[in-house]
CSV table of C-alpha atoms in Angstrom, one decimal:
chain,number,residue,atom,x,y,z
A,1,GLN,CA,7.4,10.4,22.0
A,2,GLU,CA,7.7,14.1,22.5
A,3,LEU,CA,6.2,13.9,26.0
A,4,GLN,CA,8.5,11.0,27.0
A,5,GLU,CA,11.6,13.0,25.8
A,6,ALA,CA,10.4,16.1,27.6
A,7,VAL,CA,9.9,14.1,30.9
A,8,GLN,CA,13.3,12.6,30.5
A,9,ASN,CA,14.9,16.0,30.0
A,10,ILE,CA,13.2,17.4,33.0
A,11,VAL,CA,14.0,14.4,35.2
A,12,GLY,CA,17.6,14.7,34.2
A,13,GLN,CA,17.7,18.2,35.7
A,14,LEU,CA,16.4,17.1,39.1
A,15,SER,CA,18.5,16.4,42.1
A,16,THR,CA,19.9,12.9,42.6
A,17,ASP,CA,17.4,12.2,45.4
A,18,SER,CA,14.5,13.2,43.2
A,19,ARG,CA,15.7,11.0,40.3
A,20,GLU,CA,16.3,8.1,42.6
A,21,VAL,CA,12.9,8.2,44.2
A,22,LEU,CA,11.1,8.6,40.8
A,23,GLN,CA,13.0,5.6,39.5
A,24,ALA,CA,12.2,3.5,42.5
A,25,ARG,CA,8.5,4.4,42.5
A,26,GLU,CA,7.7,4.9,38.8
A,27,GLU,CA,10.1,2.7,36.8
A,28,LEU,CA,10.6,-0.1,39.3
A,29,GLY,CA,7.1,0.0,40.7
A,30,PHE,CA,8.3,-0.1,44.3
A,31,SER,CA,5.9,0.8,47.1
A,32,THR,CA,6.9,3.7,49.4
A,33,SER,CA,8.2,1.2,52.0
A,34,GLU,CA,10.2,-0.7,49.4
A,35,ALA,CA,11.6,2.5,48.1
A,36,ALA,CA,12.6,3.5,51.6
A,37,ASP,CA,14.4,0.2,52.1
A,38,LEU,CA,16.1,0.4,48.7
A,39,LEU,CA,17.3,4.0,49.2
A,40,GLY,CA,18.0,3.7,52.9
A,41,TRP,CA,15.6,6.6,53.7
A,42,LYS,CA,12.9,7.1,56.2
A,43,LEU,CA,9.3,6.7,54.9
A,44,GLU,CA,8.7,10.4,55.4
A,45,LYS,CA,11.6,11.4,53.1
A,46,VAL,CA,10.3,9.1,50.4
A,47,TYR,CA,6.8,10.6,50.7
A,48,SER,CA,8.0,14.2,50.6
A,49,GLU,CA,10.8,13.7,48.0
A,50,TYR,CA,8.4,11.8,45.7
A,51,TYR,CA,5.7,14.4,45.9
A,52,ARG,CA,8.2,17.2,45.3
A,53,ALA,CA,9.8,15.4,42.3
A,54,LYS,CA,6.4,14.7,40.7
A,55,LYS,CA,5.4,18.4,41.2
A,56,ARG,CA,8.6,19.7,39.7
A,57,VAL,CA,8.1,17.5,36.6
A,58,ARG,CA,4.4,18.5,36.3
A,59,ASP,CA,5.1,22.2,36.8
A,60,ALA,CA,8.0,22.1,34.2
A,61,LEU,CA,5.8,20.4,31.7
A,62,LEU,CA,3.0,22.9,32.2
A,63,GLU,CA,5.3,25.9,32.0
A,64,THR,CA,6.9,24.6,28.8
A,65,TYR,CA,4.0,23.2,26.9
A,66,GLY,CA,0.9,24.7,28.5
A,67,LYS,CA,-2.1,23.2,30.3
A,68,GLU,CA,-4.0,22.3,27.1
A,69,ARG,CA,-1.2,20.4,25.5
A,70,VAL,CA,-0.1,18.6,28.6
A,71,THR,CA,-3.7,17.6,29.5
A,72,HIS,CA,-4.2,16.4,26.0
A,73,TRP,CA,-1.0,14.2,26.2
A,74,MET,CA,-1.9,12.8,29.6
A,75,GLY,CA,-5.7,12.7,29.4
A,76,LYS,CA,-5.9,14.0,33.0
A,77,ARG,CA,-6.2,17.3,34.9
A,78,PRO,CA,-2.7,18.9,35.4
A,79,ARG,CA,-2.9,18.5,39.2
A,80,ASP,CA,-3.3,14.7,38.7
A,81,LEU,CA,-0.3,14.3,36.3
A,82,ALA,CA,2.1,11.7,37.4
A,83,VAL,CA,5.6,11.1,36.0
């Protein structure tokens, strides 16, 4: 619950492009190609914006909660954390 709220708060602070690509890829489960079609973007923009958005969320979680707590929540190494 706490992690979900933290992620939502962080995502809410991202740019519109970052929020849209995260929603398309993570919430809707679209492939990169499908997200590009939905958003009207080139594939390269989807790849780069998705990577940057996930990194921003991961970095914000690590900065706020620390590596130990975040890895406990996620059960993964911090560099592997997905939104």
